[in-house]
Coordinates of N, CA and C in Angstrom, one line a residue:
M1 N -38.0 59.1 6.0 CA -38.2 60.4 6.5 C -39.4 61.1 5.8
A2 N -40.4 61.6 6.4 CA -41.5 62.2 5.8 C -41.2 63.7 5.6
A3 N -41.7 64.2 4.4 CA -41.5 65.6 4.1 C -42.5 66.4 4.9
P4 N -42.1 67.6 5.3 CA -43.1 68.5 6.1 C -44.2 68.8 5.2
E5 N -45.4 69.0 5.8 CA -46.6 69.2 5.0 C -46.7 70.6 4.4
N6 N -46.4 71.6 5.2 CA -46.6 73.0 4.7 C -45.4 73.8 4.3
T7 N -44.4 73.9 5.2 CA -43.3 74.7 4.9 C -42.0 74.0 5.3
S8 N -40.9 74.5 4.8 CA -39.6 73.9 5.1 C -38.6 75.0 5.4
S9 N -37.7 74.8 6.3 CA -36.7 75.8 6.6 C -35.5 75.7 5.6
L10 N -34.9 76.9 5.4 CA -33.7 76.9 4.5 C -32.6 76.0 5.2
E11 N -32.5 76.0 6.5 CA -31.5 75.3 7.1 C -31.7 73.8 6.8
Q12 N -32.9 73.3 6.9 CA -33.1 71.9 6.6 C -32.7 71.5 5.1
L13 N -33.1 72.4 4.2 CA -32.7 72.2 2.8 C -31.2 72.2 2.6
I14 N -30.5 73.1 3.2 CA -29.1 73.2 3.1 C -28.4 71.9 3.7
A15 N -28.9 71.5 4.8 CA -28.4 70.2 5.4 C -28.6 69.0 4.5
A16 N -29.8 68.9 3.9 CA -30.0 67.8 3.0 C -29.1 67.9 1.8
L17 N -28.9 69.1 1.2 CA -28.0 69.3 0.1 C -26.5 68.9 0.5
K18 N -26.1 69.3 1.6 CA -24.7 69.0 2.1 C -24.6 67.5 2.2
R19 N -25.6 66.8 2.7 CA -25.5 65.3 2.9 C -25.3 64.7 1.5
E20 N -26.1 65.2 0.5 CA -26.0 64.6 -0.8 C -24.6 65.0 -1.5
A21 N -24.2 66.2 -1.3 CA -22.9 66.6 -1.8 C -21.7 65.9 -1.2
A22 N -21.9 65.4 0.0 CA -20.8 64.7 0.7 C -20.4 63.4 0.0
G23 N -21.3 62.9 -0.8 CA -21.0 61.7 -1.6 C -19.9 61.8 -2.5
G24 N -19.5 63.0 -2.9 CA -18.3 63.2 -3.8 C -18.6 63.0 -5.2
D25 N -19.8 62.6 -5.6 CA -20.2 62.4 -7.0 C -20.4 63.8 -7.7
K26 N -19.6 64.0 -8.8 CA -19.7 65.3 -9.5 C -20.9 65.3 -10.4
A27 N -21.6 64.2 -10.7 CA -22.8 64.2 -11.5 C -23.9 64.9 -10.8
L28 N -24.8 65.5 -11.6 CA -25.9 66.2 -11.1 C -26.9 65.2 -10.5
P29 N -27.5 65.6 -9.4 CA -28.5 64.6 -8.8 C -29.7 64.4 -9.8
P30 N -30.3 63.2 -9.7 CA -31.4 62.8 -10.6 C -32.7 63.5 -10.2
V31 N -32.8 64.8 -10.2 CA -34.0 65.5 -9.7 C -35.2 65.1 -10.6
D32 N -35.0 64.7 -11.8 CA -36.2 64.3 -12.6 C -36.8 63.0 -12.2
K33 N -36.1 62.3 -11.4 CA -36.7 61.0 -10.8 C -37.3 61.1 -9.5
W34 N -37.1 62.3 -8.8 CA -37.6 62.5 -7.5 C -39.0 63.1 -7.6
N35 N -39.9 62.6 -6.7 CA -41.3 63.1 -6.7 C -41.8 63.4 -5.3
P36 N -41.1 64.3 -4.6 CA -41.5 64.5 -3.2 C -42.8 65.4 -3.2
A37 N -43.4 65.5 -2.1 CA -44.6 66.4 -1.9 C -44.1 67.9 -2.0
H38 N -44.9 68.8 -2.5 CA -44.6 70.2 -2.5 C -44.6 70.7 -1.0
C39 N -43.5 71.3 -0.6 CA -43.3 71.8 0.8 C -43.6 73.2 1.0
G40 N -43.9 74.0 -0.1 CA -44.2 75.4 0.1 C -43.2 76.4 -0.5
D41 N -43.3 77.6 0.1 CA -42.5 78.7 -0.4 C -41.7 79.2 0.7
I42 N -40.4 79.3 0.6 CA -39.5 79.8 1.6 C -38.9 81.1 1.2
G43 N -39.4 81.7 0.2 CA -38.9 83.0 -0.3 C -37.7 83.0 -1.1
M44 N -37.5 81.9 -1.9 CA -36.4 81.8 -2.8 C -36.7 82.4 -4.2
E45 N -35.8 83.2 -4.7 CA -36.0 83.8 -6.1 C -34.7 83.9 -6.8
I46 N -34.8 83.9 -8.1 CA -33.6 84.1 -9.0 C -34.0 85.3 -9.9
L47 N -33.2 86.4 -9.8 CA -33.5 87.6 -10.6 C -33.0 87.4 -12.0
A48 N -33.4 88.3 -12.9 CA -33.0 88.2 -14.3 C -31.5 88.2 -14.5
D49 N -30.7 88.9 -13.6 CA -29.3 88.9 -13.8 C -28.6 87.7 -13.2
G50 N -29.3 86.7 -12.7 CA -28.7 85.5 -12.1 C -28.5 85.6 -10.6
T51 N -28.9 86.7 -10.0 CA -28.8 86.8 -8.5 C -29.8 85.9 -7.8
W52 N -29.3 85.2 -6.8 CA -30.2 84.3 -6.0 C -30.5 85.1 -4.7
K53 N -31.8 85.0 -4.3 CA -32.2 85.7 -3.1 C -33.0 84.7 -2.2
H54 N -32.9 84.9 -0.9 CA -33.8 84.2 0.0 C -34.4 85.2 0.9
E55 N -35.7 85.3 0.9 CA -36.5 86.3 1.7 C -35.9 87.7 1.5
G56 N -35.6 88.0 0.2 CA -35.2 89.4 -0.1 C -33.7 89.6 0.1
T57 N -33.0 88.7 0.7 CA -31.5 88.9 0.9 C -30.7 88.1 -0.1
R58 N -29.7 88.8 -0.7 CA -28.9 88.1 -1.7 C -28.1 87.0 -1.1
I59 N -28.0 85.9 -1.8 CA -27.2 84.8 -1.4 C -25.8 85.0 -2.1
T60 N -24.8 85.2 -1.3 CA -23.5 85.6 -1.8 C -22.5 84.5 -1.8
R61 N -22.8 83.4 -1.1 CA -21.9 82.3 -1.1 C -22.0 81.5 -2.4
E62 N -21.0 81.6 -3.3 CA -21.1 80.9 -4.6 C -21.3 79.4 -4.5
P63 N -20.6 78.7 -3.5 CA -20.8 77.2 -3.4 C -22.3 76.9 -3.1
L64 N -22.9 77.7 -2.3 CA -24.3 77.5 -1.9 C -25.2 77.7 -3.2
V65 N -25.0 78.7 -4.0 CA -25.7 78.9 -5.2 C -25.6 77.8 -6.1
K66 N -24.3 77.3 -6.3 CA -24.1 76.2 -7.2 C -24.8 74.9 -6.7
L67 N -24.8 74.7 -5.4 CA -25.5 73.6 -4.8 C -27.0 73.6 -5.1
F68 N -27.6 74.8 -4.8 CA -29.0 75.0 -5.1 C -29.2 74.8 -6.6
A69 N -28.4 75.3 -7.5 CA -28.6 75.2 -8.9 C -28.5 73.7 -9.4
S70 N -27.8 72.9 -8.7 CA -27.7 71.5 -9.0 C -29.0 70.7 -8.8
I71 N -29.9 71.2 -7.9 CA -31.1 70.5 -7.6 C -32.3 71.3 -8.1
L72 N -32.1 72.2 -9.1 CA -33.2 73.0 -9.7 C -33.9 72.2 -10.7
R73 N -35.2 72.3 -10.8 CA -36.0 71.6 -11.8 C -37.2 72.5 -12.2
K74 N -37.5 72.5 -13.4 CA -38.8 73.2 -13.9 C -39.7 72.1 -14.3
D75 N -40.9 72.1 -13.7 CA -41.9 71.1 -14.0 C -42.9 71.5 -15.1
E76 N -43.7 70.6 -15.5 CA -44.7 70.8 -16.6 C -45.6 71.9 -16.3
D77 N -45.8 72.3 -15.0 CA -46.7 73.4 -14.6 C -46.1 74.7 -14.8
G78 N -44.8 74.7 -15.3 CA -44.1 76.0 -15.6 C -43.4 76.6 -14.4
Q79 N -43.6 76.0 -13.2 CA -42.9 76.5 -12.0 C -41.6 75.8 -11.8
T80 N -40.7 76.6 -11.2 CA -39.3 76.1 -10.9 C -39.2 75.8 -9.4
Y81 N -38.5 74.6 -9.1 CA -38.5 74.1 -7.8 C -37.0 73.7 -7.4
L82 N -36.7 73.8 -6.1 CA -35.5 73.1 -5.6 C -36.1 71.8 -5.1
V83 N -35.5 70.7 -5.6 CA -36.0 69.4 -5.3 C -34.9 68.5 -4.7
T84 N -35.3 67.8 -3.6 CA -34.5 66.8 -3.0 C -35.4 65.5 -3.0
P85 N -34.9 64.4 -2.5 CA -35.8 63.2 -2.5 C -37.0 63.4 -1.6
V86 N -36.9 64.3 -0.6 CA -38.0 64.5 0.4 C -38.7 65.9 0.4
E87 N -38.2 66.8 -0.4 CA -38.7 68.2 -0.4 C -38.8 68.7 -1.8
K88 N -39.8 69.6 -2.0 CA -39.9 70.3 -3.3 C -40.4 71.7 -2.9
I89 N -39.5 72.7 -3.1 CA -39.7 74.1 -2.7 C -39.7 75.0 -3.9
I90 N -40.8 75.8 -4.0 CA -40.9 76.7 -5.2 C -39.8 77.8 -5.2
V91 N -39.3 78.1 -6.4 CA -38.4 79.2 -6.6 C -39.0 80.1 -7.6
K92 N -39.1 81.4 -7.3 CA -39.6 82.4 -8.3 C -38.4 82.8 -9.2
V93 N -38.7 82.7 -10.5 CA -37.6 83.0 -11.5 C -38.1 84.2 -12.3
E94 N -37.4 85.3 -12.4 CA -37.8 86.4 -13.1 C -37.7 86.2 -14.6
D95 N -36.6 85.5 -15.1 CA -36.5 85.3 -16.5 C -36.1 83.8 -16.7
A96 N -34.8 83.6 -16.7 CA -34.3 82.2 -16.8 C -33.5 81.9 -15.5
P97 N -33.4 80.7 -15.1 CA -32.7 80.4 -13.8 C -31.2 80.5 -14.0
F98 N -30.6 80.4 -15.2 CA -29.2 80.5 -15.4 C -28.9 81.7 -16.3
V99 N -27.6 82.1 -16.3 CA -27.2 83.2 -17.2 C -25.9 82.7 -17.9
A100 N -25.9 82.7 -19.2 CA -24.7 82.3 -20.0 C -23.8 83.5 -20.0
I101 N -22.7 83.4 -19.3 CA -21.8 84.5 -19.1 C -20.6 84.5 -20.1
R102 N -20.4 83.4 -20.8 CA -19.3 83.3 -21.7 C -19.7 82.3 -22.9
A103 N -19.2 82.6 -24.1 CA -19.3 81.8 -25.2 C -17.9 81.6 -25.8
D104 N -17.6 80.4 -26.2 CA -16.3 80.0 -26.8 C -16.5 79.2 -28.1
R105 N -15.7 79.5 -29.1 CA -15.7 78.6 -30.3 C -14.6 77.6 -30.1
V106 N -15.0 76.3 -30.4 CA -14.1 75.2 -30.3 C -14.0 74.5 -31.7
G107 N -12.9 74.4 -32.2 CA -12.7 73.8 -33.5 C -12.8 74.8 -34.6
E108 N -12.9 74.3 -35.9 CA -13.0 75.1 -37.0 C -13.9 74.6 -38.1
G109 N -14.4 75.4 -38.9 CA -15.3 75.0 -40.1 C -16.5 74.2 -39.6
E110 N -16.8 73.1 -40.3 CA -17.9 72.3 -40.1 C -17.8 71.6 -38.7
N111 N -16.6 71.5 -38.2 CA -16.4 70.8 -36.9 C -16.4 71.8 -35.7
Q112 N -16.7 73.0 -36.0 CA -16.7 74.0 -34.9 C -18.0 73.9 -34.1
T113 N -17.8 74.1 -32.8 CA -18.9 74.1 -31.8 C -18.8 75.4 -31.0
I114 N -20.0 75.7 -30.4 CA -20.1 76.9 -29.5 C -20.3 76.3 -28.1
V115 N -19.5 76.7 -27.2 CA -19.6 76.2 -25.8 C -19.9 77.4 -24.9
F116 N -20.9 77.3 -24.1 CA -21.3 78.3 -23.2 C -21.0 77.9 -21.8
T117 N -20.6 78.9 -21.0 CA -20.4 78.7 -19.5 C -21.5 79.6 -18.8
T118 N -22.1 79.0 -17.8 CA -23.1 79.7 -17.1 C -22.6 80.3 -15.8
N119 N -23.3 81.1 -15.2 CA -23.0 81.7 -13.9 C -22.8 80.7 -12.8
T120 N -23.3 79.5 -13.0 CA -23.2 78.5 -11.9 C -22.2 77.4 -12.3
G121 N -21.5 77.6 -13.4 CA -20.4 76.7 -13.8 C -20.8 75.6 -14.7
D122 N -22.1 75.6 -15.2 CA -22.5 74.6 -16.2 C -21.7 74.9 -17.5
I123 N -21.3 73.9 -18.2 CA -20.7 74.0 -19.5 C -21.6 73.3 -20.5
I124 N -22.0 74.1 -21.5 CA -23.1 73.6 -22.4 C -22.5 73.7 -23.9
T125 N -22.6 72.7 -24.6 CA -22.2 72.7 -26.0 C -23.5 72.9 -26.8
A126 N -23.6 74.0 -27.6 CA -24.8 74.2 -28.3 C -25.0 73.1 -29.4
G127 N -26.2 72.7 -29.6 CA -26.4 71.7 -30.6 C -27.9 71.1 -30.5
P128 N -28.1 70.0 -31.1 CA -29.5 69.4 -31.0 C -30.0 69.2 -29.5
D129 N -29.1 68.8 -28.6 CA -29.5 68.6 -27.2 C -29.6 69.9 -26.4
H130 N -28.9 70.9 -26.9 CA -28.8 72.2 -26.3 C -29.0 73.3 -27.3
P131 N -30.3 73.4 -27.8 CA -30.5 74.4 -28.9 C -30.5 75.8 -28.3
L132 N -30.3 76.8 -29.3 CA -30.4 78.2 -29.0 C -31.8 78.6 -29.5
R133 N -32.3 79.6 -28.8 CA -33.5 80.3 -29.3 C -33.4 81.7 -28.9
V134 N -34.2 82.5 -29.7 CA -34.2 84.0 -29.5 C -35.7 84.4 -29.3
D135 N -35.9 85.1 -28.2 CA -37.2 85.6 -27.8 C -37.2 87.1 -28.0
R136 N -38.3 87.7 -28.5 CA -38.3 89.1 -28.7 C -39.2 89.7 -27.6
R137 N -38.6 90.6 -26.8 CA -39.3 91.3 -25.8 C -39.0 92.8 -26.0
G138 N -40.0 93.5 -26.5 CA -39.7 94.9 -26.8 C -38.9 94.9 -28.1
D139 N -37.9 95.8 -28.1 CA -37.1 96.0 -29.3 C -35.9 95.1 -29.3
E140 N -35.5 94.5 -28.2 CA -34.3 93.8 -28.1 C -34.5 92.3 -28.1
P141 N -33.7 91.5 -28.9 CA -33.7 90.1 -28.8 C -33.2 89.6 -27.5
R142 N -33.8 88.5 -27.0 CA -33.3 87.9 -25.8 C -33.0 86.4 -26.1
P143 N -31.6 86.1 -26.2 CA -31.2 84.8 -26.6 C -31.1 83.9 -25.4
Y144 N -31.4 82.6 -25.6 CA -31.3 81.6 -24.6 C -30.7 80.3 -25.2
V145 N -30.1 79.5 -24.3 CA -29.6 78.2 -24.6 C -30.2 77.2 -23.6
H146 N -30.6 76.1 -24.1 CA -31.1 75.0 -23.2 C -30.0 74.4 -22.4
V147 N -30.2 74.3 -21.1 CA -29.2 73.7 -20.2 C -29.5 72.3 -19.9
R148 N -30.6 72.0 -19.2 CA -31.1 70.6 -18.9 C -32.5 70.6 -18.5
G149 N -33.2 69.5 -18.7 CA -34.6 69.4 -18.3 C -35.3 70.5 -19.1
R150 N -36.1 71.3 -18.4 CA -36.8 72.5 -19.0 C -36.1 73.8 -18.6
L151 N -34.9 73.7 -18.2 CA -34.1 74.9 -17.7 C -33.3 75.5 -18.8
E152 N -33.3 76.8 -18.9 CA -32.5 77.5 -19.9 C -31.6 78.5 -19.2
A153 N -30.6 79.0 -20.0 CA -29.8 80.1 -19.6 C -30.0 81.3 -20.6
R154 N -30.2 82.5 -20.0 CA -30.3 83.6 -20.9 C -28.8 84.0 -21.2
I155 N -28.6 84.2 -22.5 CA -27.2 84.6 -23.0 C -27.0 86.1 -22.8
L156 N -26.0 86.4 -22.0 CA -25.8 87.8 -21.7 C -25.4 88.6 -23.0
R157 N -25.4 89.9 -23.0 CA -25.2 90.7 -24.2 C -23.8 90.4 -24.8
A158 N -22.7 90.4 -24.0 CA -21.4 90.2 -24.6 C -21.2 88.9 -25.3
P159 N -21.6 87.8 -24.7 CA -21.5 86.5 -25.5 C -22.5 86.5 -26.7
F160 N -23.6 87.2 -26.6 CA -24.5 87.3 -27.7 C -23.9 88.1 -28.9
Y161 N -23.2 89.2 -28.6 CA -22.6 89.9 -29.6 C -21.4 89.1 -30.2
E162 N -20.8 88.3 -29.5 CA -19.8 87.4 -30.1 C -20.4 86.4 -31.1
L163 N -21.6 85.9 -30.7 CA -22.3 85.0 -31.6 C -22.6 85.7 -32.9
V164 N -23.1 87.0 -32.8 CA -23.4 87.8 -34.0 C -22.2 88.0 -34.8
E165 N -21.1 88.3 -34.2 CA -19.8 88.5 -34.9 C -19.3 87.2 -35.6
W166 N -19.6 86.1 -35.0 CA -19.2 84.8 -35.6 C -20.1 84.3 -36.7
S167 N -21.3 84.9 -36.8 CA -22.3 84.4 -37.7 C -21.9 84.5 -39.1
E168 N -22.5 83.6 -39.9 CA -22.2 83.6 -41.4 C -23.5 83.4 -42.1
P169 N -23.7 84.0 -43.3 CA -24.9 83.7 -44.0 C -24.9 82.3 -44.6
K170 N -26.0 81.6 -44.4 CA -26.1 80.2 -45.0 C -27.6 80.0 -45.3
E171 N -27.9 79.6 -46.5 CA -29.2 79.4 -47.0 C -30.2 80.5 -46.7
G172 N -29.7 81.7 -46.9 CA -30.6 82.9 -46.7 C -30.8 83.3 -45.2
K173 N -30.1 82.6 -44.3 CA -30.2 83.0 -42.9 C -28.8 83.1 -42.3
L174 N -28.7 83.8 -41.2 CA -27.5 83.9 -40.4 C -27.4 82.7 -39.5
G175 N -26.2 82.2 -39.3 CA -26.0 81.1 -38.4 C -24.6 81.1 -37.9
V176 N -24.4 80.4 -36.8 CA -23.0 80.2 -36.2 C -22.6 78.8 -36.3

């Protein structure tokens, strides 16, 4: 099946995603291995608070947002796309494509880990494969955790304050 040259409809994208989801495999699709032609812009965007919109209208169906999130990819050009084996559609992202809505401590002492849950259901254990970083915009720090590929989740204020509360001084720095 050839990809459309200029634009693609949301309905075609949803149908393709449903076909892939019907396989029952809970693993994320291998979007990093797919290299379809760019199909254009259908008015998809993700706001800083994690709200997904299509042509200015909020997408309220959580399963649909999770489905879209599963095929999200950020390329080397800095642009974020919805990617299927035959389509690549640009998504405008205000800040980060995901939002870390919860942080939990698992274990104790040196064996303790911090686990984040995103607005789309991703579970991320902070560490070398999923580092934390803090960006300064204005007077407030903006913390992020790596999710997958080049995609990050902005850590919301409440989980960030939990991290601050859990922090301990170590070698002249605060850490969790």
